[in-house]
Amino acid sequence: MSIKPLVFAVLSVVSAVSFADENDVGKFYLGLDAGSGKVKKKDPLTPNSRVTSETDRVDGGRLYVGYQITPKLSVELGAVRPSDYKQSAINGVFSYNARVETKNHDLAFFYKLPELLPGLYVLGGATYSTINTTIEFPALRRTNSVRKTDTDFTWGGGYEARLFGNVDGRIMYARYAGTNLVTVGLKYRFK
């Protein structure tokens, strides 16, 4: 299923409801985003191998806690978990199957741009990632695992609107550790 019709439908619904109150300074909130994204194609893990199959899309979710610092600026601490990336390749009689599991934790600042469009925002921050790579070599009956950590920038933008009561809806594009995700989600603001 293409995400474009979903994005259009959610954006249409969100734009039809009232905009989030810009005066909720000093408020904590919790939220959950879910979506899908495109993965950048990767080179084979071993020299002279030919990739036979590879993941091109990932699904993911982000659980976060935030604080509204000023009417336009908020900060969020989140945990992003995309689905695993998989790649299979062959080199003569030798082949491998690789699986990459990524867990991201981010600290991001959100800046609203009501002068352009109420509810529009941009985001920027940093992501700390834990990456577990497991490679299985069937002909050798051997499996290797590698774990590494990485720090990268997070950036993106989106649109947010009040749905009802203390609940806001939002749609967002963000780049986390080399993965582009388009998400839709809900956030609950505490009074």
mmCIF file of C-alpha atoms in Angstrom, residues 16-163:
data_model
loop_
_atom_site.group_PDB
_atom_site.id
_atom_site.type_symbol
_atom_site.label_atom_id
_atom_site.label_comp_id
_atom_site.label_asym_id
_atom_site.label_seq_id
_atom_site.Cartn_x
_atom_site.Cartn_y
_atom_site.Cartn_z
ATOM 1 C CA ALA A 16 -10.220 20.571 8.894
ATOM 2 C CA VAL A 17 -10.041 20.673 12.708
ATOM 3 C CA SER A 18 -9.059 23.544 14.980
ATOM 4 C CA PHE A 19 -5.409 24.483 15.355
ATOM 5 C CA ALA A 20 -3.492 23.644 18.546
ATOM 6 C CA ASP A 21 -3.438 26.370 21.167
ATOM 7 C CA GLU A 22 -0.141 28.258 20.928
ATOM 8 C CA ASN A 23 -0.345 29.350 24.595
ATOM 9 C CA ASP A 24 0.227 25.955 26.228
ATOM 10 C CA VAL A 25 3.650 27.004 27.547
ATOM 11 C CA GLY A 26 5.036 24.940 30.411
ATOM 12 C CA LYS A 27 3.038 21.844 29.540
ATOM 13 C CA PHE A 28 4.291 18.285 29.390
ATOM 14 C CA TYR A 29 2.944 15.901 26.782
ATOM 15 C CA LEU A 30 3.243 12.251 25.689
ATOM 16 C CA GLY A 31 2.857 10.937 22.186
ATOM 17 C CA LEU A 32 3.053 8.035 19.801
ATOM 18 C CA ASP A 33 3.792 8.221 16.068
ATOM 19 C CA ALA A 34 3.666 5.348 13.568
ATOM 20 C CA GLY A 35 4.544 5.252 9.917
ATOM 21 C CA SER A 36 6.612 3.951 7.057
ATOM 22 C CA GLY A 37 9.773 4.971 5.289
ATOM 23 C CA LYS A 38 12.226 4.263 2.510
ATOM 24 C CA VAL A 39 15.633 2.722 3.176
ATOM 25 C CA LYS A 40 18.697 3.756 1.221
ATOM 26 C CA LYS A 41 20.090 0.805 -0.764
ATOM 27 C CA LYS A 42 23.274 -0.579 0.756
ATOM 28 C CA ASP A 43 26.335 -2.109 -0.889
ATOM 29 C CA PRO A 44 26.870 -5.865 -0.420
ATOM 30 C CA LEU A 45 28.515 -6.740 2.886
ATOM 31 C CA THR A 46 31.150 -8.936 1.223
ATOM 32 C CA PRO A 47 33.284 -8.019 -1.836
ATOM 33 C CA ASN A 48 32.193 -9.257 -5.290
ATOM 34 C CA SER A 49 28.749 -10.323 -4.044
ATOM 35 C CA ARG A 50 25.527 -9.733 -5.940
ATOM 36 C CA VAL A 51 22.503 -8.642 -3.894
ATOM 37 C CA THR A 52 19.566 -11.007 -4.531
ATOM 38 C CA SER A 53 17.017 -9.423 -2.185
ATOM 39 C CA GLU A 54 16.922 -6.338 -0.021
ATOM 40 C CA THR A 55 14.488 -4.423 2.158
ATOM 41 C CA ASP A 56 13.410 -1.176 0.528
ATOM 42 C CA ARG A 57 10.769 -0.050 3.055
ATOM 43 C CA VAL A 58 10.622 -0.078 6.823
ATOM 44 C CA ASP A 59 7.761 0.495 9.205
ATOM 45 C CA GLY A 60 8.384 2.159 12.504
ATOM 46 C CA GLY A 61 7.109 3.915 15.533
ATOM 47 C CA ARG A 62 8.221 6.646 17.901
ATOM 48 C CA LEU A 63 7.226 6.972 21.551
ATOM 49 C CA TYR A 64 8.098 10.348 23.065
ATOM 50 C CA VAL A 65 7.725 12.742 25.972
ATOM 51 C CA GLY A 66 7.850 16.493 25.370
ATOM 52 C CA TYR A 67 7.778 19.863 27.048
ATOM 53 C CA GLN A 68 6.461 23.140 25.585
ATOM 54 C CA ILE A 69 9.214 25.707 26.408
ATOM 55 C CA THR A 70 7.694 28.756 24.661
ATOM 56 C CA PRO A 71 4.621 29.162 22.447
ATOM 57 C CA LYS A 72 6.776 28.268 19.416
ATOM 58 C CA LEU A 73 9.500 26.017 20.880
ATOM 59 C CA SER A 74 9.243 22.566 22.424
ATOM 60 C CA VAL A 75 11.687 19.761 23.168
ATOM 61 C CA GLU A 76 11.070 16.021 22.863
ATOM 62 C CA LEU A 77 12.900 12.927 24.034
ATOM 63 C CA GLY A 78 11.906 9.938 21.936
ATOM 64 C CA ALA A 79 12.572 6.297 21.154
ATOM 65 C CA VAL A 80 12.316 5.321 17.482
ATOM 66 C CA ARG A 81 12.117 1.659 16.457
ATOM 67 C CA PRO A 82 12.043 0.921 12.723
ATOM 68 C CA SER A 83 11.524 -2.619 11.447
ATOM 69 C CA ASP A 84 14.620 -4.624 10.568
ATOM 70 C CA TYR A 85 16.589 -4.115 7.360
ATOM 71 C CA LYS A 86 17.361 -7.380 5.510
ATOM 72 C CA GLN A 87 19.741 -8.156 2.659
ATOM 73 C CA SER A 88 20.676 -11.418 0.913
ATOM 74 C CA ALA A 89 23.533 -11.780 -1.553
ATOM 75 C CA ILE A 90 25.494 -14.463 -3.412
ATOM 76 C CA ASN A 91 29.080 -14.818 -4.631
ATOM 77 C CA GLY A 92 29.471 -18.072 -6.574
ATOM 78 C CA VAL A 93 28.552 -20.882 -4.155
ATOM 79 C CA PHE A 94 28.775 -18.646 -1.080
ATOM 80 C CA SER A 95 25.801 -16.624 0.050
ATOM 81 C CA TYR A 96 24.770 -14.684 3.113
ATOM 82 C CA ASN A 97 21.614 -13.418 4.772
ATOM 83 C CA ALA A 98 21.990 -10.249 6.825
ATOM 84 C CA ARG A 99 19.578 -8.609 9.265
ATOM 85 C CA VAL A 100 20.143 -5.157 10.772
ATOM 86 C CA GLU A 101 18.163 -4.204 13.870
ATOM 87 C CA THR A 102 18.266 -0.507 14.798
ATOM 88 C CA LYS A 103 17.075 1.229 17.961
ATOM 89 C CA ASN A 104 17.218 5.017 18.008
ATOM 90 C CA HIS A 105 16.889 7.471 20.885
ATOM 91 C CA ASP A 106 16.542 11.097 19.965
ATOM 92 C CA LEU A 107 16.506 14.551 21.515
ATOM 93 C CA ALA A 108 14.783 16.974 19.151
ATOM 94 C CA PHE A 109 13.673 20.588 19.237
ATOM 95 C CA PHE A 110 10.419 21.518 17.475
ATOM 96 C CA TYR A 111 9.874 25.065 16.260
ATOM 97 C CA LYS A 112 6.391 26.160 15.137
ATOM 98 C CA LEU A 113 5.966 28.480 12.156
ATOM 99 C CA PRO A 114 2.459 29.975 12.638
ATOM 100 C CA GLU A 115 3.287 32.978 10.467
ATOM 101 C CA LEU A 116 3.555 30.612 7.460
ATOM 102 C CA LEU A 117 0.763 28.197 8.383
ATOM 103 C CA PRO A 118 -0.746 27.534 11.833
ATOM 104 C CA GLY A 119 0.354 24.079 12.944
ATOM 105 C CA LEU A 120 3.433 23.923 10.686
ATOM 106 C CA TYR A 121 6.745 23.083 12.409
ATOM 107 C CA VAL A 122 10.351 22.117 11.729
ATOM 108 C CA LEU A 123 12.503 19.901 13.907
ATOM 109 C CA GLY A 124 16.163 19.282 14.504
ATOM 110 C CA GLY A 125 18.226 17.355 17.007
ATOM 111 C CA ALA A 126 20.458 14.370 17.577
ATOM 112 C CA THR A 127 19.914 10.604 17.450
ATOM 113 C CA TYR A 128 21.859 7.955 19.349
ATOM 114 C CA SER A 129 21.543 4.562 17.634
ATOM 115 C CA THR A 130 22.304 0.992 18.637
ATOM 116 C CA ILE A 131 22.779 -1.161 15.540
ATOM 117 C CA ASN A 132 22.889 -4.971 15.730
ATOM 118 C CA THR A 133 23.933 -6.732 12.521
ATOM 119 C CA THR A 134 23.580 -10.512 12.207
ATOM 120 C CA ILE A 135 25.070 -12.251 9.151
ATOM 121 C CA GLU A 136 24.339 -15.897 8.398
ATOM 122 C CA PHE A 137 26.550 -17.847 5.951
ATOM 123 C CA PRO A 138 24.487 -20.995 5.131
ATOM 124 C CA ALA A 139 27.244 -22.877 3.241
ATOM 125 C CA LEU A 140 29.664 -22.391 6.139
ATOM 126 C CA ARG A 141 27.005 -23.001 8.796
ATOM 127 C CA ARG A 142 28.247 -19.910 10.534
ATOM 128 C CA THR A 143 26.610 -16.793 11.977
ATOM 129 C CA ASN A 144 28.401 -13.580 12.937
ATOM 130 C CA SER A 145 26.987 -10.707 14.953
ATOM 131 C CA VAL A 146 28.282 -7.169 15.248
ATOM 132 C CA ARG A 147 26.951 -4.485 17.579
ATOM 133 C CA LYS A 148 27.838 -0.822 17.213
ATOM 134 C CA THR A 149 26.576 2.557 18.310
ATOM 135 C CA ASP A 150 26.348 5.756 16.310
ATOM 136 C CA THR A 151 25.311 9.384 16.753
ATOM 137 C CA ASP A 152 23.695 11.331 13.931
ATOM 138 C CA PHE A 153 21.570 14.395 13.261
ATOM 139 C CA THR A 154 17.780 14.245 13.139
ATOM 140 C CA TRP A 155 15.824 16.738 11.070
ATOM 141 C CA GLY A 156 12.429 17.120 9.467
ATOM 142 C CA GLY A 157 9.111 18.914 9.618
ATOM 143 C CA GLY A 158 5.410 18.430 9.875
ATOM 144 C CA TYR A 159 1.951 19.697 10.672
ATOM 145 C CA GLU A 160 0.044 19.537 13.963
ATOM 146 C CA ALA A 161 -3.536 20.414 14.951
ATOM 147 C CA ARG A 162 -5.873 20.056 17.917
ATOM 148 C CA LEU A 163 -8.234 17.142 17.401
#
